[in-house]
Amino acid sequence: KQEVTQIPAALSVPEGENLVLNCSFTDSAIYNLQWFRQDPGKGLTSLLLIQSSQREQTSGRLNASLDKSSGRSTLYIAASQPGDSATYLCAVSPHWSGAGSYQLTFGKGTKLSVIP
Amino acid sequence: DTEVTQTPKHLVMGMTNKKSLKCEQHMGHRAMYWYKQKAKKPPELMFVYSYEKLSINESVPSRFSPECPNSSLLNLHLHALQPEDSALYLCASSLGVPGEKLFFGSGTQLSVL
C-alpha cells in the first residue's frame, strides 16, 4: 500500500526566503505526482503535475522535482511572500491499473506560514 | 471557464434530514469526484464517475448517494447522516483519463447536529 509522507508538518519563514517542502512515497510505481495548495476551509488548487518520466516542472516562483527511484519529490518556492501562506499537499497517482488509477494517495501536508 | 462550482458553501442538517450537495463544471471534463476532508487531514476519496458511470465507490455508507445526471453535473444526496459525517465535502473534475490534473471546487462545509 502506497504511503506518502510530508516533512515538516509545519514551517514558518520570514518573507523573501527561499524554501523547500519535502514529499516521500514508498512505492515508486507511480504514474505522476501532483502538488496542491489549500487555503483554510477551501478546496485544493493544483500547482504542478510531474509525470513519472519527468524530473521537474516549473511555474513562476515554484519548481517541483521528482526522483522516482528514491521515492522523493521537493517543492521549491523562491522569494516567499505572505500570500504563499497555506497548506501544501503532495499526491501520487498509481501506475496504470484501470479505474484504480483515479485513486490519489495524499500526504498530510505541510502548513506554511510566511511572516511579513 | 476553469471553475468547479459547489453549492451550498455551508450546510447544517439534523440526523433525520435529507439534503443534496451539488457540483457543476463546464470544462468538458468527463471524470468527476467526491472527496471528504476532516480538519487537518488529507482528502479521502469517496466516489469517482467516469463518463457518467460510477467507477469507484470507496465502501462509502449508503447514507451517501451519488448521482451524475450529465457530464457537467454531480450530486451527492445525504440522508440520515451521523455527527461524525461533519466535514468539508469537495468535488473535483479532470479530463477523463486517470492521472490527469484535478480541478477542485471550494467545498461544502457540512455540520450534522
Short mmCIF file of C-alpha atoms in Angstrom, two decimals:
data_model
loop_
_atom_site.label_atom_id
_atom_site.label_comp_id
_atom_site.label_asym_id
_atom_site.label_seq_id
_atom_site.Cartn_x
_atom_site.Cartn_y
_atom_site.Cartn_z
CA LYS A 1 0.00 0.00 0.00
CA GLN A 2 1.35 3.39 -1.03
CA GLU A 3 2.25 5.77 1.81
CA VAL A 4 3.06 9.44 1.30
CA THR A 5 4.91 11.43 3.94
CA GLN A 6 5.47 15.17 4.07
CA ILE A 7 8.10 16.75 6.26
CA PRO A 8 7.97 19.13 8.02
CA ALA A 9 4.33 19.24 9.14
CA ALA A 10 4.63 22.99 9.65
CA LEU A 11 7.13 25.62 8.58
CA SER A 12 7.43 29.32 9.39
CA VAL A 13 9.76 31.56 7.39
CA PRO A 14 10.34 35.30 7.01
CA GLU A 15 9.18 36.95 3.82
CA GLY A 16 11.66 36.78 0.97
CA GLU A 17 13.26 33.48 1.94
CA ASN A 18 13.57 30.58 -0.46
CA LEU A 19 12.20 27.34 0.94
CA VAL A 20 11.84 23.64 0.17
CA LEU A 21 8.96 21.34 1.03
CA ASN A 22 9.55 17.61 1.00
CA CYS A 23 7.41 14.67 -0.04
CA SER A 24 8.36 10.99 0.03
CA PHE A 25 6.47 7.92 -1.14
CA THR A 26 7.03 4.23 -0.51
CA ASP A 27 6.07 2.67 -3.87
CA SER A 28 7.99 4.01 -6.86
CA ALA A 29 5.44 2.57 -9.32
CA ILE A 30 3.66 5.86 -9.81
CA TYR A 31 2.04 7.47 -12.86
CA ASN A 32 2.57 11.03 -11.72
CA LEU A 33 2.83 13.31 -8.69
CA GLN A 34 0.86 16.49 -8.05
CA TRP A 35 1.50 19.36 -5.66
CA PHE A 36 -1.57 21.17 -4.35
CA ARG A 37 -2.16 24.27 -2.29
CA GLN A 38 -5.07 24.55 0.16
CA ASP A 39 -6.20 27.67 1.98
CA PRO A 40 -8.16 27.19 5.24
CA GLY A 41 -11.69 25.88 4.65
CA LYS A 42 -11.22 25.95 0.87
CA GLY A 43 -10.66 23.50 -1.92
CA LEU A 44 -7.33 22.41 -3.34
CA THR A 45 -5.55 24.16 -6.19
CA SER A 46 -3.24 22.08 -8.35
CA LEU A 47 0.13 23.82 -8.58
CA LEU A 48 2.29 21.41 -10.55
CA LEU A 49 1.94 17.95 -12.00
CA ILE A 50 5.07 15.89 -12.77
CA GLN A 51 4.79 12.80 -14.92
CA SER A 52 6.82 9.79 -13.79
CA SER A 53 9.10 10.23 -16.80
CA GLN A 54 9.90 13.85 -15.92
CA ARG A 55 12.46 15.21 -13.47
CA GLU A 56 10.98 18.63 -12.79
CA GLN A 57 8.29 21.17 -13.56
CA THR A 58 8.34 24.93 -13.10
CA SER A 59 5.62 27.53 -12.77
CA GLY A 60 6.62 31.06 -11.85
CA ARG A 61 8.34 31.00 -8.45
CA LEU A 62 7.57 27.31 -7.98
CA ASN A 63 9.76 24.41 -9.02
CA ALA A 64 8.93 20.80 -8.30
CA SER A 65 11.37 17.94 -8.75
CA LEU A 66 10.80 14.21 -8.82
CA ASP A 67 13.23 11.38 -8.13
CA LYS A 68 11.06 8.34 -8.68
CA SER A 69 13.76 5.78 -7.91
CA SER A 70 14.34 7.21 -4.44
CA GLY A 71 10.66 7.97 -3.85
CA ARG A 72 11.12 11.69 -3.29
CA SER A 73 9.78 15.00 -4.55
CA THR A 74 10.53 18.54 -3.50
CA LEU A 75 8.64 21.77 -4.00
CA TYR A 76 10.92 24.80 -4.11
CA ILE A 77 9.35 28.22 -3.53
CA ALA A 78 11.52 31.19 -4.38
CA ALA A 79 11.27 34.60 -2.72
CA SER A 80 8.39 33.62 -0.46
CA GLN A 81 5.51 36.06 0.11
CA PRO A 82 2.83 36.27 2.83
CA GLY A 83 0.30 35.23 0.20
CA ASP A 84 2.10 31.88 -0.08
CA SER A 85 0.86 31.00 3.41
CA ALA A 86 -1.27 27.87 3.04
CA THR A 87 -1.09 24.11 3.42
CA TYR A 88 0.78 22.33 0.64
CA LEU A 89 -0.12 18.72 -0.14
CA CYS A 90 1.51 16.26 -2.47
CA ALA A 91 -0.37 13.36 -4.00
CA VAL A 92 0.73 10.42 -6.12
CA SER A 93 -1.26 8.66 -8.78
CA PRO A 94 -0.61 4.92 -9.03
CA HIS A 95 0.78 3.30 -12.11
CA TRP A 96 -1.92 2.45 -14.62
CA SER A 97 -4.39 -0.01 -13.09
CA GLY A 98 -7.70 0.83 -14.75
CA ALA A 99 -10.19 2.62 -12.52
CA GLY A 100 -7.80 2.24 -9.59
CA SER A 101 -5.60 4.86 -11.21
CA TYR A 102 -8.12 7.52 -10.19
CA GLN A 103 -7.17 6.92 -6.57
CA LEU A 104 -4.63 9.52 -5.50
CA THR A 105 -2.71 8.96 -2.29
CA PHE A 106 -2.24 12.22 -0.43
CA GLY A 107 0.31 13.25 2.13
CA LYS A 108 -0.88 15.03 5.26
CA GLY A 109 0.52 18.33 4.07
CA THR A 110 2.95 21.00 5.22
CA LYS A 111 1.42 24.13 6.72
CA LEU A 112 3.49 27.10 5.57
CA SER A 113 3.45 30.48 7.26
CA VAL A 114 5.35 33.35 5.63
CA ILE A 115 5.90 36.15 8.13
CA PRO A 116 5.92 39.75 6.76
CA ASP B 1 -14.17 28.76 -17.54
CA THR B 2 -11.80 26.74 -15.34
CA GLU B 3 -14.04 26.55 -12.30
CA VAL B 4 -15.73 23.81 -10.38
CA THR B 5 -18.73 25.29 -8.60
CA GLN B 6 -20.14 23.73 -5.46
CA THR B 7 -23.35 24.64 -3.67
CA PRO B 8 -24.16 25.27 -0.93
CA LYS B 9 -20.95 26.54 0.68
CA HIS B 10 -22.23 25.73 4.16
CA LEU B 11 -24.89 23.27 5.30
CA VAL B 12 -26.25 22.42 8.74
CA MET B 13 -28.57 19.44 8.95
CA GLY B 14 -30.16 17.20 11.53
CA MET B 15 -29.71 13.47 11.56
CA THR B 16 -33.18 12.90 10.08
CA ASN B 17 -32.88 15.41 7.25
CA LYS B 18 -32.40 14.77 3.56
CA LYS B 19 -30.20 17.21 1.67
CA SER B 20 -28.16 17.32 -1.52
CA LEU B 21 -24.79 18.77 -2.43
CA LYS B 22 -24.34 20.00 -5.98
CA CYS B 23 -21.28 20.32 -8.19
CA GLU B 24 -21.01 21.75 -11.68
CA GLN B 25 -18.19 22.21 -14.21
CA HIS B 26 -18.15 23.46 -17.80
CA MET B 27 -14.62 22.49 -18.78
CA GLY B 28 -15.72 19.44 -20.75
CA HIS B 29 -14.23 17.13 -18.13
CA ARG B 30 -15.53 13.57 -18.15
CA ALA B 31 -14.34 12.44 -14.70
CA MET B 32 -15.87 13.84 -11.54
CA TYR B 33 -15.04 13.04 -7.93
CA TRP B 34 -16.36 13.42 -4.41
CA TYR B 35 -13.86 13.72 -1.58
CA LYS B 36 -14.42 14.06 2.16
CA GLN B 37 -11.94 16.02 4.26
CA LYS B 38 -11.85 16.20 8.04
CA ALA B 39 -9.99 19.03 9.76
CA LYS B 40 -6.19 18.81 9.48
CA LYS B 41 -6.43 15.62 7.41
CA PRO B 42 -5.88 14.99 3.70
CA PRO B 43 -8.89 14.46 1.43
CA GLU B 44 -10.36 10.94 1.29
CA LEU B 45 -11.82 9.71 -1.98
CA MET B 46 -15.50 8.70 -1.82
CA PHE B 47 -16.72 8.27 -5.40
CA VAL B 48 -15.49 8.66 -8.96
CA TYR B 49 -17.69 8.99 -12.03
CA SER B 50 -16.02 8.42 -15.36
CA TYR B 51 -18.04 9.23 -18.47
CA GLU B 52 -21.17 9.44 -16.30
CA LYS B 53 -20.67 5.92 -14.91
CA LEU B 54 -19.74 5.16 -11.34
CA SER B 55 -16.16 3.85 -11.49
CA ILE B 56 -15.16 3.91 -7.84
CA ASN B 57 -17.15 3.63 -4.62
CA GLU B 58 -14.71 3.55 -1.72
CA SER B 59 -17.02 1.49 0.53
CA VAL B 60 -18.95 4.61 1.45
CA PRO B 61 -22.03 4.10 3.70
CA SER B 62 -25.34 4.05 1.85
CA ARG B 63 -26.47 7.22 3.61
CA PHE B 64 -24.32 8.93 0.94
CA SER B 65 -25.77 8.50 -2.54
CA PRO B 66 -24.01 9.97 -5.59
CA GLU B 67 -25.69 10.89 -8.84
CA CYS B 68 -24.27 12.10 -12.15
CA PRO B 69 -27.20 13.39 -14.25
CA ASN B 70 -24.92 14.50 -17.11
CA SER B 71 -21.27 15.17 -17.86
CA SER B 72 -21.36 18.62 -16.21
CA LEU B 73 -23.23 17.87 -13.01
CA LEU B 74 -22.54 15.77 -9.95
CA ASN B 75 -24.78 15.49 -6.91
CA LEU B 76 -24.32 13.91 -3.50
CA HIS B 77 -27.57 13.01 -1.76
CA LEU B 78 -27.41 12.86 2.02
CA HIS B 79 -29.84 11.03 4.28
CA ALA B 80 -29.78 10.04 7.96
CA LEU B 81 -26.24 11.29 8.49
CA GLN B 82 -24.32 10.97 11.73
CA PRO B 83 -22.44 13.74 13.58
CA GLU B 84 -19.15 12.08 12.56
CA ASP B 85 -20.05 12.82 8.94
CA SER B 86 -19.43 16.51 9.61
CA ALA B 87 -16.61 17.51 7.26
CA LEU B 88 -15.65 19.53 4.20
CA TYR B 89 -17.01 17.82 1.09
CA LEU B 90 -15.00 18.53 -2.03
CA CYS B 91 -15.94 17.98 -5.63
CA ALA B 92 -13.25 17.68 -8.29
CA SER B 93 -13.05 17.05 -12.00
CA SER B 94 -10.44 16.01 -14.54
CA LEU B 95 -10.28 15.45 -18.28
CA GLY B 96 -11.32 11.82 -18.04
CA VAL B 97 -8.25 9.65 -18.17
CA PRO B 98 -6.89 8.60 -14.77
CA GLY B 99 -3.92 10.57 -13.52
CA GLU B 100 -4.88 13.90 -15.10
CA LYS B 101 -4.69 17.22 -13.26
CA LEU B 102 -7.51 17.63 -10.77
CA PHE B 103 -9.59 20.79 -10.51
CA PHE B 104 -11.31 21.19 -7.14
CA GLY B 105 -14.31 23.20 -6.07
CA SER B 106 -14.20 25.29 -2.91
CA GLY B 107 -16.20 22.71 -1.00
CA THR B 108 -19.30 22.43 1.16
CA GLN B 109 -18.71 22.65 4.91
CA LEU B 110 -21.24 20.23 6.37
CA SER B 111 -22.28 20.13 10.02
CA VAL B 112 -24.55 17.33 11.25
CA LEU B 113 -26.30 18.03 14.53
#
